């Protein structure tokens, strides 16, 4: 099975929004396709290899989780995907169209197809605009609705994100953090985008409202069928929301698999370590699970280790891992993994046992 087999079939959306410019790219093209995406930052200390050759596809209507510890390059991938940051290499395709080098002007009419909701999106809401106007604005900007129609649509959207009609007349500062994030989501979805990138959308919120906002995103995604790249370090959330999960380490994808398979059988030693550190709701399971404590800090992306980038912290690393770069191989079941020690049938070494050994 090729990775393309794991992409769900395109949904039948009555699509009047698509402009003539991307006719021919086809309704079957993935919502997002990143190929060898690279983002290096030149700094006084040297070149920060924040993202280093990431290839990833979000099919139409598919939710792909992107996980990895802080500093692994997740946000940079998200920002490059929506062209808020300029990739230094590779390509970004949205709905099959190469947008990597499009000018701002050429990008403008396509902006309605993809949106980024980030951790503190709510702080970017214009404080002088009412909630109703904030939500309706993208519709007006893209000329997709008359003033009256936009107002009606904004009212509908308010309801869909669980806010009351009277919220339309409030200002952002009059709302709670959770309500503001709902407004950001409503605004992002007002133009019915094909792709939503959600970068830690709940991590700035009170724990008590995080689940509600995640549920809202899940419901909206199911109803609307937009493709979603869901960036998070919350493994519980990603297990709940994502169809497929990609794991990043130091600017690269080290493993990708359908969500249930990744959780049931993490292959890469780094994925095993990441999952072992996550809390399990069932205390009986929690007791039996061996926690893999990784030694050391995430190495600097200024000087990634040679060979396998994870070898400096991997309990299983051998001589080959220290010198030879493992390629991201496609295994059966739509799994991709970059580890010399995982066999072609996906049999993985037990990092917990190795970590426990003296
Ligand atoms: P994550 O979202 O996974 O925490 P980021 O994408 O924010 O990771 O960052 C990846 C790496 O790139 C980090 O080492 C970060 O310090 C570095 N980085 C991000 N933006 C810049 C920038 N503008 N200039 C220099 N380094 C950057
Ligand atoms: Mg981030």
mmCIF file of C-alpha atoms and ligand atoms in Angstrom:
data_model
loop_
_atom_site.group_PDB
_atom_site.id
_atom_site.type_symbol
_atom_site.label_atom_id
_atom_site.label_comp_id
_atom_site.label_asym_id
_atom_site.label_seq_id
_atom_site.Cartn_x
_atom_site.Cartn_y
_atom_site.Cartn_z
ATOM 1 C CA UNK A 1 0.000 0.000 0.000
ATOM 2 C CA UNK A 2 1.288 3.421 -0.882
ATOM 3 C CA UNK A 3 0.757 6.428 1.406
ATOM 4 C CA UNK A 4 -1.824 7.707 -1.069
ATOM 5 C CA UNK A 5 -4.007 4.697 -0.269
ATOM 6 C CA UNK A 6 -4.495 5.927 3.237
ATOM 7 C CA UNK A 7 -5.957 9.232 2.082
ATOM 8 C CA UNK A 8 -9.739 9.175 2.334
ATOM 9 C CA UNK A 9 -11.758 9.543 -0.836
ATOM 10 C CA UNK A 10 -12.694 13.122 -1.713
ATOM 11 C CA UNK A 11 -15.988 14.255 -0.285
ATOM 12 C CA UNK A 12 -18.684 15.410 -2.573
ATOM 13 C CA UNK A 13 -18.776 19.081 -1.765
ATOM 14 C CA UNK A 14 -20.787 21.421 -3.891
ATOM 15 C CA UNK A 15 -17.961 23.717 -4.594
ATOM 16 C CA UNK A 16 -18.863 27.083 -5.991
ATOM 17 C CA UNK A 17 -16.030 28.744 -4.185
ATOM 18 C CA UNK A 18 -13.190 27.409 -6.282
ATOM 19 C CA UNK A 19 -11.932 30.069 -8.625
ATOM 20 C CA UNK A 20 -11.103 29.479 -12.245
ATOM 21 C CA UNK A 21 -7.416 29.874 -11.472
ATOM 22 C CA UNK A 22 -7.173 26.529 -9.776
ATOM 23 C CA UNK A 23 -9.478 24.665 -12.126
ATOM 24 C CA UNK A 24 -7.678 21.607 -13.300
ATOM 25 C CA UNK A 25 -5.867 20.995 -10.053
ATOM 26 C CA UNK A 26 -8.844 18.801 -9.328
ATOM 27 C CA UNK A 27 -11.140 18.269 -6.410
ATOM 28 C CA UNK A 28 -9.222 15.091 -5.704
ATOM 29 C CA UNK A 29 -5.923 16.847 -4.965
ATOM 30 C CA UNK A 30 -4.988 16.748 -1.286
ATOM 31 C CA UNK A 31 -5.857 19.822 0.771
ATOM 32 C CA UNK A 32 -2.181 20.182 1.673
ATOM 33 C CA UNK A 33 0.888 18.552 0.273
ATOM 34 C CA UNK A 34 4.327 19.401 1.579
ATOM 35 C CA UNK A 35 7.285 18.040 -0.292
ATOM 36 C CA UNK A 36 10.767 18.216 1.247
ATOM 37 C CA UNK A 37 9.738 21.393 3.033
ATOM 38 C CA UNK A 38 12.773 23.141 4.473
ATOM 39 C CA UNK A 39 13.103 26.261 6.606
ATOM 40 C CA UNK A 40 16.557 27.289 7.703
ATOM 41 C CA UNK A 41 17.057 30.496 9.685
ATOM 42 C CA UNK A 42 20.350 32.334 9.383
ATOM 43 C CA UNK A 43 21.320 33.714 12.765
ATOM 44 C CA UNK A 44 24.474 35.160 14.352
ATOM 45 C CA UNK A 45 25.150 31.747 15.870
ATOM 46 C CA UNK A 46 24.797 29.922 12.561
ATOM 47 C CA UNK A 47 22.049 28.255 10.569
ATOM 48 C CA UNK A 48 19.060 27.017 12.547
ATOM 49 C CA UNK A 49 17.692 23.978 10.724
ATOM 50 C CA UNK A 50 14.185 24.424 12.080
ATOM 51 C CA UNK A 51 12.530 22.309 9.371
ATOM 52 C CA UNK A 52 14.657 19.990 7.304
ATOM 53 C CA UNK A 53 12.948 18.072 4.515
ATOM 54 C CA UNK A 54 9.401 17.471 5.717
ATOM 55 C CA UNK A 55 7.046 15.665 3.336
ATOM 56 C CA UNK A 56 3.484 15.392 4.506
ATOM 57 C CA UNK A 57 0.019 15.169 2.996
ATOM 58 C CA UNK A 58 -3.331 16.174 4.427
ATOM 59 C CA UNK A 59 -6.048 14.592 2.314
ATOM 60 C CA UNK A 60 -9.387 16.268 1.713
ATOM 61 C CA UNK A 61 -11.417 16.024 4.872
ATOM 62 C CA UNK A 62 -8.587 14.320 6.702
ATOM 63 C CA UNK A 63 -7.213 15.299 10.119
ATOM 64 C CA UNK A 64 -3.472 14.851 10.430
ATOM 65 C CA UNK A 65 -1.848 15.347 13.802
ATOM 66 C CA UNK A 66 1.667 16.773 14.008
ATOM 67 C CA UNK A 67 3.339 16.046 17.319
ATOM 68 C CA UNK A 68 6.791 16.368 18.831
ATOM 69 C CA UNK A 69 8.401 18.154 21.735
ATOM 70 C CA UNK A 70 8.766 21.912 21.877
ATOM 71 C CA UNK A 71 11.365 23.182 19.399
ATOM 72 C CA UNK A 72 10.988 20.298 16.947
ATOM 73 C CA UNK A 73 9.738 22.612 14.177
ATOM 74 C CA UNK A 74 5.964 22.053 14.236
ATOM 75 C CA UNK A 75 4.912 25.710 14.206
ATOM 76 C CA UNK A 76 7.413 26.519 11.483
ATOM 77 C CA UNK A 77 5.846 23.795 9.315
ATOM 78 C CA UNK A 78 2.397 25.305 9.964
ATOM 79 C CA UNK A 79 3.520 28.845 9.233
ATOM 80 C CA UNK A 80 5.289 27.825 6.009
ATOM 81 C CA UNK A 81 2.235 25.846 4.913
ATOM 82 C CA UNK A 82 0.075 28.971 5.007
ATOM 83 C CA UNK A 83 2.925 31.132 3.690
ATOM 84 C CA UNK A 84 3.199 33.220 6.847
ATOM 85 C CA UNK A 85 6.820 32.168 6.711
ATOM 86 C CA UNK A 86 8.926 31.620 3.603
ATOM 87 C CA UNK A 87 10.232 28.108 3.082
ATOM 88 C CA UNK A 88 13.911 27.982 2.117
ATOM 89 C CA UNK A 89 13.369 24.760 0.195
ATOM 90 C CA UNK A 90 10.788 22.262 -0.970
ATOM 91 C CA UNK A 91 7.247 22.885 -2.123
ATOM 92 C CA UNK A 92 3.864 23.671 -0.611
ATOM 93 C CA UNK A 93 0.782 22.618 -2.550
ATOM 94 C CA UNK A 94 -2.716 23.589 -1.507
ATOM 95 C CA UNK A 95 -5.537 21.840 -3.353
ATOM 96 C CA UNK A 96 -2.889 20.632 -5.768
ATOM 97 C CA UNK A 97 -1.663 24.107 -6.576
ATOM 98 C CA UNK A 98 1.958 25.025 -5.977
ATOM 99 C CA UNK A 99 1.852 28.110 -3.763
ATOM 100 C CA UNK A 100 5.488 28.000 -2.619
ATOM 101 C CA UNK A 101 6.613 31.034 -4.551
ATOM 102 C CA UNK A 102 3.389 32.884 -5.246
ATOM 103 C CA UNK A 103 3.539 36.594 -4.569
ATOM 104 C CA UNK A 104 1.322 38.085 -1.896
ATOM 105 C CA UNK A 105 -0.915 39.468 -4.591
ATOM 106 C CA UNK A 106 -1.247 36.124 -6.382
ATOM 107 C CA UNK A 107 -1.863 34.437 -3.057
ATOM 108 C CA UNK A 108 -4.627 36.781 -1.958
ATOM 109 C CA UNK A 109 -7.545 35.181 -3.834
ATOM 110 C CA UNK A 110 -6.384 31.757 -2.582
ATOM 111 C CA UNK A 111 -6.251 32.882 1.048
ATOM 112 C CA UNK A 112 -9.851 31.808 1.539
ATOM 113 C CA UNK A 113 -8.861 28.180 0.967
ATOM 114 C CA UNK A 114 -6.645 27.867 4.020
ATOM 115 C CA UNK A 115 -6.487 29.282 7.500
ATOM 116 C CA UNK A 116 -4.276 29.097 10.516
ATOM 117 C CA UNK A 117 -5.671 29.158 14.014
ATOM 118 C CA UNK A 118 -2.909 29.427 16.541
ATOM 119 C CA UNK A 119 -2.452 29.251 20.267
ATOM 120 C CA UNK A 120 -3.195 32.877 20.987
ATOM 121 C CA UNK A 121 -5.202 33.676 17.867
ATOM 122 C CA UNK A 122 -7.644 35.448 20.111
ATOM 123 C CA UNK A 123 -5.044 38.116 20.877
ATOM 124 C CA UNK A 124 -4.904 38.953 17.170
ATOM 125 C CA UNK A 125 -8.605 39.805 16.978
ATOM 126 C CA UNK A 126 -9.035 43.486 16.192
ATOM 127 C CA UNK A 127 -10.047 45.070 19.522
ATOM 128 C CA UNK A 128 -12.014 47.841 17.779
ATOM 129 C CA UNK A 129 -14.277 45.494 15.860
ATOM 130 C CA UNK A 130 -17.364 43.776 17.149
ATOM 131 C CA UNK A 131 -17.382 39.998 17.126
ATOM 132 C CA UNK A 132 -19.972 40.012 14.354
ATOM 133 C CA UNK A 133 -17.760 42.130 12.119
ATOM 134 C CA UNK A 134 -14.662 40.099 12.919
ATOM 135 C CA UNK A 135 -16.388 36.922 11.795
ATOM 136 C CA UNK A 136 -17.945 38.473 8.697
ATOM 137 C CA UNK A 137 -14.822 40.318 7.566
ATOM 138 C CA UNK A 138 -13.173 37.494 5.551
ATOM 139 C CA UNK A 139 -16.425 37.025 3.606
ATOM 140 C CA UNK A 140 -16.428 40.708 2.738
ATOM 141 C CA UNK A 141 -12.696 40.788 1.938
ATOM 142 C CA UNK A 142 -13.057 37.956 -0.532
ATOM 143 C CA UNK A 143 -16.246 39.422 -1.934
ATOM 144 C CA UNK A 144 -18.102 36.246 -1.096
ATOM 145 C CA UNK A 145 -21.164 37.831 0.452
ATOM 146 C CA UNK A 146 -23.093 41.067 0.497
ATOM 147 C CA UNK A 147 -23.167 43.030 3.730
ATOM 148 C CA UNK A 148 -26.521 41.587 4.727
ATOM 149 C CA UNK A 149 -25.609 38.046 3.730
ATOM 150 C CA UNK A 150 -22.325 38.318 5.643
ATOM 151 C CA UNK A 151 -24.205 39.442 8.752
ATOM 152 C CA UNK A 152 -26.606 36.514 8.495
ATOM 153 C CA UNK A 153 -23.703 34.135 7.951
ATOM 154 C CA UNK A 154 -21.847 35.544 10.970
ATOM 155 C CA UNK A 155 -24.918 34.945 13.126
ATOM 156 C CA UNK A 156 -25.090 31.333 11.946
ATOM 157 C CA UNK A 157 -21.410 30.836 12.622
ATOM 158 C CA UNK A 158 -21.749 32.258 16.124
ATOM 159 C CA UNK A 159 -24.313 29.591 16.848
ATOM 160 C CA UNK A 160 -22.146 26.896 15.312
ATOM 161 C CA UNK A 161 -19.239 27.729 17.597
ATOM 162 C CA UNK A 162 -21.507 27.748 20.639
ATOM 163 C CA UNK A 163 -21.861 31.488 21.184
ATOM 164 C CA UNK A 164 -25.113 33.392 21.581
ATOM 165 C CA UNK A 165 -26.557 35.869 19.042
ATOM 166 C CA UNK A 166 -25.941 38.817 21.384
ATOM 167 C CA UNK A 167 -22.187 38.066 21.286
ATOM 168 C CA UNK A 168 -22.190 39.581 17.779
ATOM 169 C CA UNK A 169 -22.309 43.066 19.315
ATOM 170 C CA UNK A 170 -19.589 42.512 21.898
ATOM 171 C CA UNK A 171 -15.912 43.400 21.611
ATOM 172 C CA UNK A 172 -13.123 40.818 22.008
ATOM 173 C CA UNK A 173 -12.073 42.137 25.452
ATOM 174 C CA UNK A 174 -15.573 41.491 26.761
ATOM 175 C CA UNK A 175 -15.181 37.748 26.127
ATOM 176 C CA UNK A 176 -13.307 35.001 27.943
ATOM 177 C CA UNK A 177 -10.247 33.336 26.389
ATOM 178 C CA UNK A 178 -12.273 30.306 25.372
ATOM 179 C CA UNK A 179 -14.958 32.472 23.785
ATOM 180 C CA UNK A 180 -12.333 34.450 21.891
ATOM 181 C CA UNK A 181 -10.796 31.259 20.532
ATOM 182 C CA UNK A 182 -14.307 30.255 19.393
ATOM 183 C CA UNK A 183 -14.535 33.581 17.561
ATOM 184 C CA UNK A 184 -11.154 32.887 15.897
ATOM 185 C CA UNK A 185 -12.436 29.505 14.772
ATOM 186 C CA UNK A 186 -15.687 31.012 13.464
ATOM 187 C CA UNK A 187 -13.708 33.636 11.555
ATOM 188 C CA UNK A 188 -11.386 31.006 10.068
ATOM 189 C CA UNK A 189 -14.338 28.893 8.956
ATOM 190 C CA UNK A 190 -16.483 31.763 7.654
ATOM 191 C CA UNK A 191 -15.133 31.355 4.124
ATOM 192 C CA UNK A 192 -15.444 27.573 4.259
ATOM 193 C CA UNK A 193 -11.751 26.807 3.788
ATOM 194 C CA UNK A 194 -10.558 23.439 2.509
ATOM 195 C CA UNK A 195 -7.699 23.444 4.985
ATOM 196 C CA UNK A 196 -7.464 24.516 8.586
ATOM 197 C CA UNK A 197 -4.142 24.492 10.359
ATOM 198 C CA UNK A 198 -4.619 24.514 14.095
ATOM 199 C CA UNK A 199 -1.402 25.157 16.008
ATOM 200 C CA UNK A 200 -1.884 24.273 19.681
ATOM 201 C CA UNK A 201 -5.364 25.826 19.480
ATOM 202 C CA UNK A 202 -6.205 25.144 23.115
ATOM 203 C CA UNK A 203 -2.905 25.367 24.950
ATOM 204 C CA UNK A 204 -3.379 29.023 25.941
ATOM 205 C CA UNK A 205 -6.807 28.224 27.389
ATOM 206 C CA UNK A 206 -7.899 27.225 30.834
ATOM 207 C CA UNK A 207 -7.742 23.459 31.242
ATOM 208 C CA UNK A 208 -11.441 23.514 32.086
ATOM 209 C CA UNK A 209 -12.429 24.825 28.635
ATOM 210 C CA UNK A 210 -9.826 23.004 26.528
ATOM 211 C CA UNK A 211 -11.962 19.891 26.030
ATOM 212 C CA UNK A 212 -14.981 21.938 24.963
ATOM 213 C CA UNK A 213 -12.978 23.779 22.298
ATOM 214 C CA UNK A 214 -11.470 20.501 21.058
ATOM 215 C CA UNK A 215 -14.925 18.948 20.856
ATOM 216 C CA UNK A 216 -16.104 21.960 18.916
ATOM 217 C CA UNK A 217 -13.248 21.595 16.420
ATOM 218 C CA UNK A 218 -13.978 17.892 16.040
ATOM 219 C CA UNK A 219 -17.699 18.518 15.452
ATOM 220 C CA UNK A 220 -17.076 21.294 12.945
ATOM 221 C CA UNK A 221 -14.531 19.193 11.099
ATOM 222 C CA UNK A 222 -16.995 16.309 10.854
ATOM 223 C CA UNK A 223 -19.783 18.587 9.602
ATOM 224 C CA UNK A 224 -17.750 20.663 7.187
ATOM 225 C CA UNK A 225 -15.198 18.095 6.115
ATOM 226 C CA UNK A 226 -12.252 20.475 5.855
ATOM 227 C CA UNK A 227 -8.768 19.008 5.893
ATOM 228 C CA UNK A 228 -6.941 19.784 9.118
ATOM 229 C CA UNK A 229 -3.337 19.819 10.206
ATOM 230 C CA UNK A 230 -3.592 19.662 13.959
ATOM 231 C CA UNK A 231 -0.359 20.676 15.669
ATOM 232 C CA UNK A 232 -0.087 19.794 19.326
ATOM 233 C CA UNK A 233 1.980 18.285 22.063
ATOM 234 C CA UNK A 234 -1.215 16.960 23.677
ATOM 235 C CA UNK A 235 -1.222 13.273 22.772
ATOM 236 C CA UNK A 236 -4.644 12.639 24.226
ATOM 237 C CA UNK A 237 -6.124 15.368 22.007
ATOM 238 C CA UNK A 238 -4.394 14.101 18.913
ATOM 239 C CA UNK A 239 -5.537 10.536 19.513
ATOM 240 C CA UNK A 240 -9.090 11.842 19.763
ATOM 241 C CA UNK A 241 -8.995 14.109 16.712
ATOM 242 C CA UNK A 242 -6.526 12.784 14.183
ATOM 243 C CA UNK A 243 -6.917 10.154 11.484
ATOM 244 C CA UNK A 244 -3.187 10.055 10.977
ATOM 245 C CA UNK A 245 -0.282 11.265 13.074
ATOM 246 C CA UNK A 246 3.189 12.444 12.112
ATOM 247 C CA UNK A 247 5.896 12.660 14.755
ATOM 248 C CA UNK A 248 8.610 15.311 14.404
ATOM 249 C CA UNK A 249 12.039 15.342 15.931
ATOM 250 C CA UNK A 250 14.572 18.130 15.295
ATOM 251 C CA UNK A 251 13.001 19.404 12.105
ATOM 252 C CA UNK A 252 12.183 16.050 10.541
ATOM 253 C CA UNK A 253 9.382 13.502 10.520
ATOM 254 C CA UNK A 254 10.590 10.326 12.195
ATOM 255 C CA UNK A 255 7.347 8.368 12.041
ATOM 256 C CA UNK A 256 3.878 8.638 10.565
ATOM 257 C CA UNK A 257 0.988 6.194 10.871
ATOM 258 C CA UNK A 258 -2.790 5.982 11.146
ATOM 259 C CA UNK A 259 -3.617 7.180 14.666
ATOM 260 C CA UNK A 260 -4.834 3.865 16.133
ATOM 261 C CA UNK A 261 -1.766 2.010 14.815
ATOM 262 C CA UNK A 262 0.628 4.634 16.091
ATOM 263 C CA UNK A 263 -0.801 4.376 19.584
ATOM 264 C CA UNK A 264 -1.083 0.593 19.518
ATOM 265 C CA UNK A 265 2.350 -0.048 18.044
ATOM 266 C CA UNK A 266 4.722 2.915 18.064
ATOM 267 C CA UNK A 267 7.714 1.809 15.994
ATOM 268 C CA UNK A 268 10.290 4.593 16.258
ATOM 269 C CA UNK A 269 12.107 4.638 19.619
ATOM 270 C CA UNK A 270 11.322 8.357 19.873
ATOM 271 C CA UNK A 271 7.591 7.748 19.362
ATOM 272 C CA UNK A 272 7.773 4.998 21.983
ATOM 273 C CA UNK A 273 9.384 7.433 24.426
ATOM 274 C CA UNK A 274 6.885 10.191 23.647
ATOM 275 C CA UNK A 275 3.892 7.904 24.191
ATOM 276 C CA UNK A 276 5.384 6.373 27.328
ATOM 277 C CA UNK A 277 5.511 9.819 28.922
ATOM 278 C CA UNK A 278 1.846 10.583 28.225
ATOM 279 C CA UNK A 279 -0.658 9.985 30.989
ATOM 280 C CA UNK A 280 -3.028 7.063 30.480
ATOM 281 C CA UNK A 281 -6.603 7.476 31.784
ATOM 282 C CA UNK A 282 -6.678 3.905 33.121
ATOM 283 C CA UNK A 283 -4.507 3.671 36.269
ATOM 284 C CA UNK A 284 -4.126 -0.116 35.832
ATOM 285 C CA UNK A 285 -2.620 0.423 32.381
ATOM 286 C CA UNK A 286 -0.533 3.301 33.709
ATOM 287 C CA UNK A 287 1.075 1.034 36.317
ATOM 288 C CA UNK A 288 2.046 -1.613 33.797
ATOM 289 C CA UNK A 289 3.513 0.818 31.362
ATOM 290 C CA UNK A 290 7.183 1.459 31.417
ATOM 291 C CA UNK A 291 8.137 5.050 31.190
ATOM 292 C CA UNK A 292 11.089 5.704 28.914
ATOM 293 C CA UNK A 293 13.034 8.640 30.241
ATOM 294 C CA UNK A 294 15.072 10.197 27.477
ATOM 295 C CA UNK A 295 18.516 11.274 28.488
ATOM 296 C CA UNK A 296 19.551 14.839 27.765
ATOM 297 C CA UNK A 297 17.894 17.789 26.112
ATOM 298 C CA UNK A 298 16.683 18.185 22.560
ATOM 299 C CA UNK A 299 19.941 18.914 20.668
ATOM 300 C CA UNK A 300 20.281 22.337 19.064
ATOM 301 C CA UNK A 301 18.896 22.673 15.525
ATOM 302 C CA UNK A 302 22.049 24.760 14.893
ATOM 303 C CA UNK A 303 24.065 21.542 14.880
ATOM 304 C CA UNK A 304 21.861 18.469 14.547
ATOM 305 C CA UNK A 305 23.690 15.237 15.425
ATOM 306 C CA UNK A 306 25.128 13.296 12.450
ATOM 307 C CA UNK A 307 23.565 10.018 11.369
ATOM 308 C CA UNK A 308 20.190 9.553 13.012
ATOM 309 C CA UNK A 309 19.348 12.847 14.721
ATOM 310 C CA UNK A 310 17.849 10.943 17.628
ATOM 311 C CA UNK A 311 20.908 8.759 18.291
ATOM 312 C CA UNK A 312 22.241 10.947 21.120
ATOM 313 C CA UNK A 313 19.142 10.158 23.190
ATOM 314 C CA UNK A 314 18.134 6.757 21.846
ATOM 315 C CA UNK A 315 18.520 3.828 24.253
ATOM 316 C CA UNK A 316 18.986 1.491 21.265
ATOM 317 C CA UNK A 317 21.461 3.413 19.128
ATOM 318 C CA UNK A 318 24.383 1.484 17.662
ATOM 319 C CA UNK A 319 27.385 2.434 15.523
ATOM 320 C CA UNK A 320 25.352 2.651 12.319
ATOM 321 C CA UNK A 321 22.878 5.088 13.901
ATOM 322 C CA UNK A 322 25.730 7.442 14.753
ATOM 323 C CA UNK A 323 26.911 7.760 11.163
ATOM 324 C CA UNK A 324 24.240 6.752 8.671
ATOM 325 C CA UNK A 325 21.118 8.886 8.140
ATOM 326 C CA UNK A 326 18.019 6.662 8.234
ATOM 327 C CA UNK A 327 15.625 7.372 5.390
ATOM 328 C CA UNK A 328 11.900 7.728 6.016
ATOM 329 C CA UNK A 329 10.785 4.335 4.672
ATOM 330 C CA UNK A 330 7.211 3.422 3.821
ATOM 331 C CA UNK A 331 6.121 0.187 5.483
ATOM 332 C CA UNK A 332 2.886 -1.738 5.168
ATOM 333 C CA UNK A 333 -0.305 -0.220 6.578
ATOM 334 C CA UNK A 334 0.582 3.291 5.475
ATOM 335 C CA UNK A 335 3.259 3.665 8.116
ATOM 336 C CA UNK A 336 6.437 5.624 7.489
ATOM 337 C CA UNK A 337 9.387 5.358 9.809
ATOM 338 C CA UNK A 338 12.968 6.630 9.822
ATOM 339 C CA UNK A 339 14.893 4.157 11.973
ATOM 340 C CA UNK A 340 17.590 1.628 11.041
ATOM 341 C CA UNK A 341 16.344 -0.743 13.716
ATOM 342 C CA UNK A 342 12.730 -1.106 12.591
ATOM 343 C CA UNK A 343 12.423 -4.053 10.196
ATOM 344 C CA UNK A 344 10.527 -3.848 6.902
ATOM 345 C CA UNK A 345 7.499 -5.626 8.383
ATOM 346 C CA UNK A 346 7.303 -2.892 11.013
ATOM 347 C CA UNK A 347 8.696 -4.973 13.858
ATOM 348 C CA UNK A 348 10.138 -2.464 16.277
ATOM 349 C CA UNK A 349 12.773 -2.821 18.958
ATOM 350 C CA UNK A 350 11.593 -2.291 22.532
ATOM 351 C CA UNK A 351 13.022 1.009 23.671
ATOM 352 C CA UNK A 352 11.601 0.586 27.183
ATOM 353 C CA UNK A 353 13.443 -2.709 27.707
ATOM 354 C CA UNK A 354 16.670 -1.199 26.399
ATOM 355 C CA UNK A 355 16.269 1.882 28.588
ATOM 356 C CA UNK A 356 15.683 -0.311 31.640
ATOM 357 C CA UNK A 357 18.744 -2.482 30.991
ATOM 358 C CA UNK A 358 21.784 -1.551 33.077
HETATM 359 P P1 LIG B 1 7.762 23.947 17.813
HETATM 360 O O1 LIG B 1 6.541 24.608 17.284
HETATM 361 O O2 LIG B 1 7.806 22.472 17.526
HETATM 362 O O3 LIG B 1 7.984 24.215 19.269
HETATM 363 P P2 LIG B 1 9.201 25.905 16.220
HETATM 364 O O4 LIG B 1 8.800 25.661 14.803
HETATM 365 O O5 LIG B 1 8.573 27.012 16.935
HETATM 366 O O6 LIG B 1 9.037 24.537 17.041
HETATM 367 O O7 LIG B 1 10.777 26.123 16.269
HETATM 368 C C1 LIG B 1 11.703 25.196 15.728
HETATM 369 C C2 LIG B 1 13.111 25.716 15.916
HETATM 370 O O8 LIG B 1 13.301 26.849 15.083
HETATM 371 C C3 LIG B 1 13.415 26.176 17.332
HETATM 372 O O9 LIG B 1 14.751 25.824 17.629
HETATM 373 C C4 LIG B 1 13.249 27.672 17.246
HETATM 374 O O10 LIG B 1 14.053 28.316 18.207
HETATM 375 C C5 LIG B 1 13.745 27.948 15.839
HETATM 376 N N1 LIG B 1 13.143 29.169 15.255
HETATM 377 C C6 LIG B 1 11.834 29.393 15.013
HETATM 378 N N2 LIG B 1 11.653 30.610 14.455
HETATM 379 C C7 LIG B 1 12.886 31.164 14.336
HETATM 380 C C8 LIG B 1 13.373 32.414 13.817
HETATM 381 N N3 LIG B 1 12.554 33.344 13.320
HETATM 382 N N4 LIG B 1 14.707 32.632 13.865
HETATM 383 C C9 LIG B 1 15.555 31.696 14.377
HETATM 384 N N5 LIG B 1 15.172 30.511 14.864
HETATM 385 C C10 LIG B 1 13.848 30.226 14.840
HETATM 386 MG MG1 LIG B 2 5.001 25.615 18.305
#
